[in-house]
CSV table of C-alpha atoms in Angstrom, one decimal:
chain,number,residue,atom,x,y,z
A,1,MET,CA,13.7,-2.4,19.6
A,2,ILE,CA,10.2,-3.9,19.3
A,3,PHE,CA,7.7,-2.6,21.0
A,4,ARG,CA,5.0,-3.7,22.4
A,5,LEU,CA,1.4,-1.8,22.0
A,6,SER,CA,-0.8,-0.9,25.3
A,7,LYS,CA,-4.8,-0.2,24.7
A,8,GLU,CA,-3.5,3.3,24.5
A,9,LEU,CA,-4.0,4.9,20.7
A,10,ILE,CA,0.0,5.2,20.2
A,11,PHE,CA,2.5,3.6,17.7
A,12,PRO,CA,6.6,4.6,18.1
A,13,ASP,CA,8.0,6.4,15.8
A,14,VAL,CA,8.9,4.7,12.6
A,15,ASN,CA,12.8,5.1,12.6
A,16,PHE,CA,12.9,2.5,15.3
A,17,ALA,CA,11.8,-0.2,13.4
A,18,GLU,CA,14.0,-3.2,12.6
A,19,PRO,CA,15.9,-3.9,9.8
A,20,ASP,CA,13.3,-5.6,8.7
A,21,GLY,CA,10.2,-3.1,8.8
A,22,LEU,CA,9.0,-4.8,11.5
A,23,LEU,CA,8.3,-2.3,14.4
A,24,ALA,CA,5.6,-3.2,17.2
A,25,VAL,CA,3.5,-6.3,18.3
A,26,GLY,CA,0.1,-6.2,19.4
A,27,GLY,CA,-2.8,-3.8,20.2
A,28,ASP,CA,-6.0,-4.1,18.3
A,29,LEU,CA,-7.6,-3.7,14.7
A,30,LYS,CA,-9.8,-1.3,15.2
A,31,PRO,CA,-10.6,1.1,13.0
A,32,GLU,CA,-9.2,3.8,14.8
A,33,ARG,CA,-5.7,2.5,15.4
A,34,LEU,CA,-5.8,0.8,11.6
A,35,ILE,CA,-6.1,5.0,10.2
A,36,LEU,CA,-3.5,5.9,12.9
A,37,ALA,CA,-1.3,3.2,11.4
A,38,TYR,CA,-1.8,4.0,7.4
A,39,GLN,CA,-1.2,8.0,8.4
A,40,SER,CA,1.4,7.5,10.0
A,41,GLY,CA,3.6,4.9,7.2
A,42,ILE,CA,2.8,1.8,9.2
A,43,PHE,CA,0.4,-1.4,8.6
A,44,PRO,CA,-0.7,-4.8,9.9
A,45,TRP,CA,0.9,-8.0,8.4
A,46,PHE,CA,0.8,-11.6,10.5
A,47,ASN,CA,-0.2,-15.1,10.5
A,48,GLU,CA,-1.2,-15.8,13.9
A,49,PRO,CA,-1.5,-13.4,16.9
A,50,PRO,CA,-0.1,-11.2,18.2
A,51,ILE,CA,-0.9,-8.5,15.5
A,52,LEU,CA,2.5,-7.7,13.9
A,53,TRP,CA,3.2,-4.0,12.8
A,54,TRP,CA,5.6,-2.7,10.1
A,55,SER,CA,7.2,0.3,8.1
A,56,PRO,CA,9.8,-0.8,5.7
A,57,ASP,CA,12.6,1.2,4.5
A,58,PRO,CA,12.9,1.4,1.9
A,59,ARG,CA,9.1,1.4,1.3
A,60,PHE,CA,7.5,0.1,-2.4
A,61,VAL,CA,5.0,2.5,-3.9
A,62,LEU,CA,3.6,3.4,-7.6
A,63,PHE,CA,3.5,6.8,-8.5
A,64,PRO,CA,0.1,6.9,-11.0
A,65,GLY,CA,2.2,8.7,-13.8
A,66,HIS,CA,5.1,5.7,-13.7
A,67,LEU,CA,2.5,3.2,-14.3
A,68,LYS,CA,3.7,1.0,-17.4
A,69,VAL,CA,1.6,-0.7,-19.7
A,70,SER,CA,2.3,-3.6,-22.1
A,71,ALA,CA,1.3,-3.7,-25.5
A,72,SER,CA,-0.5,-7.0,-24.4
A,73,MET,CA,-2.8,-5.6,-21.5
A,74,LYS,CA,-3.1,-2.4,-23.8
A,75,GLN,CA,-5.3,-5.2,-26.3
A,76,VAL,CA,-6.9,-6.8,-23.0
A,77,LEU,CA,-8.1,-3.4,-21.8
A,78,LYS,CA,-9.0,-2.2,-25.7
A,79,LYS,CA,-11.3,-5.8,-25.9
A,80,ASN,CA,-13.2,-4.9,-22.9
A,81,THR,CA,-12.1,-8.7,-21.9
A,82,PHE,CA,-13.0,-7.6,-18.3
A,83,ARG,CA,-15.8,-5.3,-16.9
A,84,ILE,CA,-14.4,-3.2,-13.9
A,85,THR,CA,-16.7,-1.7,-11.1
A,86,TYR,CA,-15.5,-0.5,-7.6
A,87,ASN,CA,-17.0,-1.2,-4.2
A,88,GLN,CA,-19.5,-3.7,-6.2
A,89,ASN,CA,-18.4,-6.5,-3.8
A,90,PHE,CA,-16.0,-5.7,-1.4
A,91,LYS,CA,-16.7,-9.3,0.5
A,92,GLY,CA,-16.1,-11.0,-2.4
A,93,VAL,CA,-13.0,-9.1,-2.8
A,94,ILE,CA,-11.3,-9.6,0.3
A,95,ARG,CA,-12.7,-13.2,0.6
A,96,ASN,CA,-11.0,-14.3,-2.4
A,97,CYS,CA,-8.1,-12.4,-1.4
A,98,ARG,CA,-7.7,-14.5,1.6
A,99,LYS,CA,-8.7,-18.2,0.0
A,100,ILE,CA,-6.7,-17.7,-3.2
A,101,PRO,CA,-3.1,-18.7,-2.9
A,102,ARG,CA,-0.4,-16.4,-5.2
A,103,ASN,CA,3.2,-17.7,-6.7
A,104,ASP,CA,4.8,-15.3,-4.5
A,105,GLN,CA,3.5,-15.4,-1.6
A,106,ASP,CA,3.5,-18.4,0.8
A,107,GLY,CA,0.2,-19.1,2.5
A,108,THR,CA,-2.2,-16.3,3.3
A,109,TRP,CA,-1.9,-13.0,6.0
A,110,ILE,CA,-5.4,-12.7,6.0
A,111,THR,CA,-7.0,-14.1,9.1
A,112,GLY,CA,-10.7,-14.0,10.1
A,113,ASP,CA,-9.9,-11.2,12.3
A,114,MET,CA,-8.3,-9.0,9.3
A,115,GLU,CA,-10.9,-9.8,7.3
A,116,ALA,CA,-13.7,-8.7,9.8
A,117,ALA,CA,-11.6,-5.3,10.5
A,118,TYR,CA,-11.1,-4.3,7.1
A,119,ILE,CA,-15.3,-4.8,6.1
A,120,ARG,CA,-15.7,-2.2,8.7
A,121,LEU,CA,-13.4,-0.2,7.5
A,122,HIS,CA,-15.8,-0.3,3.8
A,123,GLU,CA,-18.4,0.0,5.8
A,124,MET,CA,-17.0,3.7,6.8
A,125,SER,CA,-16.3,4.1,3.5
A,126,ILE,CA,-12.3,4.0,3.9
A,127,ALA,CA,-11.4,0.5,2.6
A,128,MET,CA,-12.7,0.0,-0.9
A,129,SER,CA,-12.5,-2.7,-3.5
A,130,VAL,CA,-11.9,-3.3,-7.4
A,131,GLU,CA,-13.5,-5.8,-9.0
A,132,ALA,CA,-13.2,-7.4,-12.2
A,133,TRP,CA,-15.7,-9.6,-13.8
A,134,GLN,CA,-17.0,-11.8,-16.4
A,135,GLY,CA,-20.1,-11.7,-16.9
A,136,GLU,CA,-22.1,-12.3,-13.6
A,137,GLU,CA,-18.2,-14.2,-12.0
A,138,LEU,CA,-16.4,-12.0,-9.9
A,139,VAL,CA,-12.9,-12.9,-11.6
A,140,GLY,CA,-10.3,-11.1,-10.0
A,141,GLY,CA,-10.1,-7.8,-8.1
A,142,LEU,CA,-7.8,-5.7,-5.5
A,143,TYR,CA,-8.7,-4.0,-2.1
A,144,GLY,CA,-7.1,-1.2,0.2
A,145,ILE,CA,-7.2,1.5,2.1
A,146,ARG,CA,-8.2,5.7,0.5
A,147,LEU,CA,-6.8,8.8,3.1
A,148,GLY,CA,-6.6,11.8,1.5
A,149,ARG,CA,-5.1,11.4,-2.4
A,150,ALA,CA,-3.1,8.3,-1.2
A,151,PHE,CA,-4.4,4.3,-1.6
A,152,PHE,CA,-2.4,2.0,0.7
A,153,GLY,CA,-2.9,-1.8,-1.6
A,154,GLU,CA,-3.3,-4.2,0.7
A,155,SER,CA,-4.1,-7.4,-1.7
A,156,MET,CA,-5.3,-8.7,-5.1
A,157,PHE,CA,-6.3,-11.9,-6.7
A,158,ALA,CA,-7.1,-13.3,-9.7
A,159,LYS,CA,-9.0,-16.2,-10.4
A,160,VAL,CA,-8.3,-15.6,-15.2
A,161,SER,CA,-5.3,-14.5,-15.9
A,162,ASN,CA,-4.6,-10.7,-16.2
A,163,ALA,CA,-7.6,-10.0,-14.2
A,164,SER,CA,-6.2,-8.2,-11.3
A,165,LYS,CA,-3.6,-6.3,-13.6
A,166,ALA,CA,-6.6,-5.3,-15.5
A,167,ALA,CA,-8.4,-4.0,-12.1
A,168,PHE,CA,-5.1,-2.5,-10.9
A,169,ILE,CA,-4.5,-0.4,-14.4
A,170,THR,CA,-8.5,0.7,-14.8
A,171,PHE,CA,-8.2,1.6,-11.2
A,172,VAL,CA,-5.0,3.8,-11.7
A,173,GLN,CA,-5.8,5.6,-14.7
A,174,ASP,CA,-9.1,6.6,-14.1
A,175,HIS,CA,-7.9,7.8,-10.1
A,176,ARG,CA,-4.5,9.5,-11.6
A,177,HIS,CA,-5.5,13.2,-11.2
A,178,VAL,CA,-6.6,12.0,-7.6
A,179,LEU,CA,-4.4,10.0,-6.1
A,180,GLY,CA,-0.5,11.1,-5.4
A,181,MET,CA,0.9,7.7,-4.9
A,182,ILE,CA,-0.3,3.9,-4.5
A,183,ASP,CA,1.5,2.1,-1.4
A,184,CYS,CA,2.1,-1.4,-2.5
A,185,GLN,CA,3.5,-2.5,0.7
A,186,VAL,CA,5.7,-5.5,0.1
A,187,GLU,CA,7.1,-6.1,-3.5
A,188,THR,CA,6.3,-8.2,-5.9
A,189,ASP,CA,7.1,-9.0,-9.9
A,190,HIS,CA,3.5,-8.1,-11.1
A,191,LEU,CA,3.5,-5.0,-9.4
A,192,ARG,CA,7.1,-4.1,-10.3
A,193,SER,CA,6.4,-4.7,-13.9
A,194,LEU,CA,4.0,-2.3,-13.6
A,195,GLY,CA,5.8,0.9,-12.6
A,196,ALA,CA,6.2,-0.4,-8.8
A,197,ASP,CA,9.5,0.9,-7.4
A,198,PHE,CA,11.5,1.3,-4.1
A,199,ILE,CA,11.7,5.1,-2.2
A,200,PRO,CA,13.2,5.9,1.0
A,201,ARG,CA,11.1,5.8,4.0
A,202,SER,CA,11.5,9.4,4.6
A,203,GLU,CA,11.2,10.3,1.1
A,204,PHE,CA,7.5,8.3,1.5
A,205,LEU,CA,6.7,10.1,5.4
A,206,GLN,CA,7.5,13.3,3.2
A,207,THR,CA,5.0,12.7,0.7
A,208,LEU,CA,2.2,10.8,2.9
A,209,ARG,CA,2.4,14.3,4.9
A,210,THR,CA,1.3,16.1,1.6
A,211,LEU,CA,-1.6,13.7,0.4
A,212,GLU,CA,-3.9,14.9,3.3
A,213,VAL,CA,-4.1,11.2,4.7
A,214,SER,CA,-4.6,12.7,8.2
């Protein structure tokens, strides 16, 4: 059963989601609805209207203690190949995530409305970005939502090999003592190689409740 959302700020129980994770359509991308979605284990993902809301089972996540760093990436990080910063160019990160194609995805799902919605969340200190630089050039990065001790990763990009990996690894290592779980949403070989894996949705929701996301 797929639910159609109204203006009322409410989501159906995630256990009603379709086998592929699709739960609801419609609604809006106002900050209040987006925040409630993440708190409820739901996220938006669509190419064109209407808005589609998902809660897959199982859920693809990374626990910081499970992070895997290859020998080659350890060398990249040791050589300071990239300068990593936080929240220095959120608009640049999300714009590049929108424009640069990825090998494991067909096209982009970041619409103009999505870009504007997450910029609003960044202005509210809820969405954050991680940037990888070479000199003054932004060559990679990622962005997502930070609620309590959970991080909900949205997208990443790289103009230079290993740039997004360096940003992600540095972010996890820097925040390993304050983050309990990183929601990766969609499985990719890139994230699996870094230690992400599937857990049951029930375990994901139970973990969220312990991470002060509300």
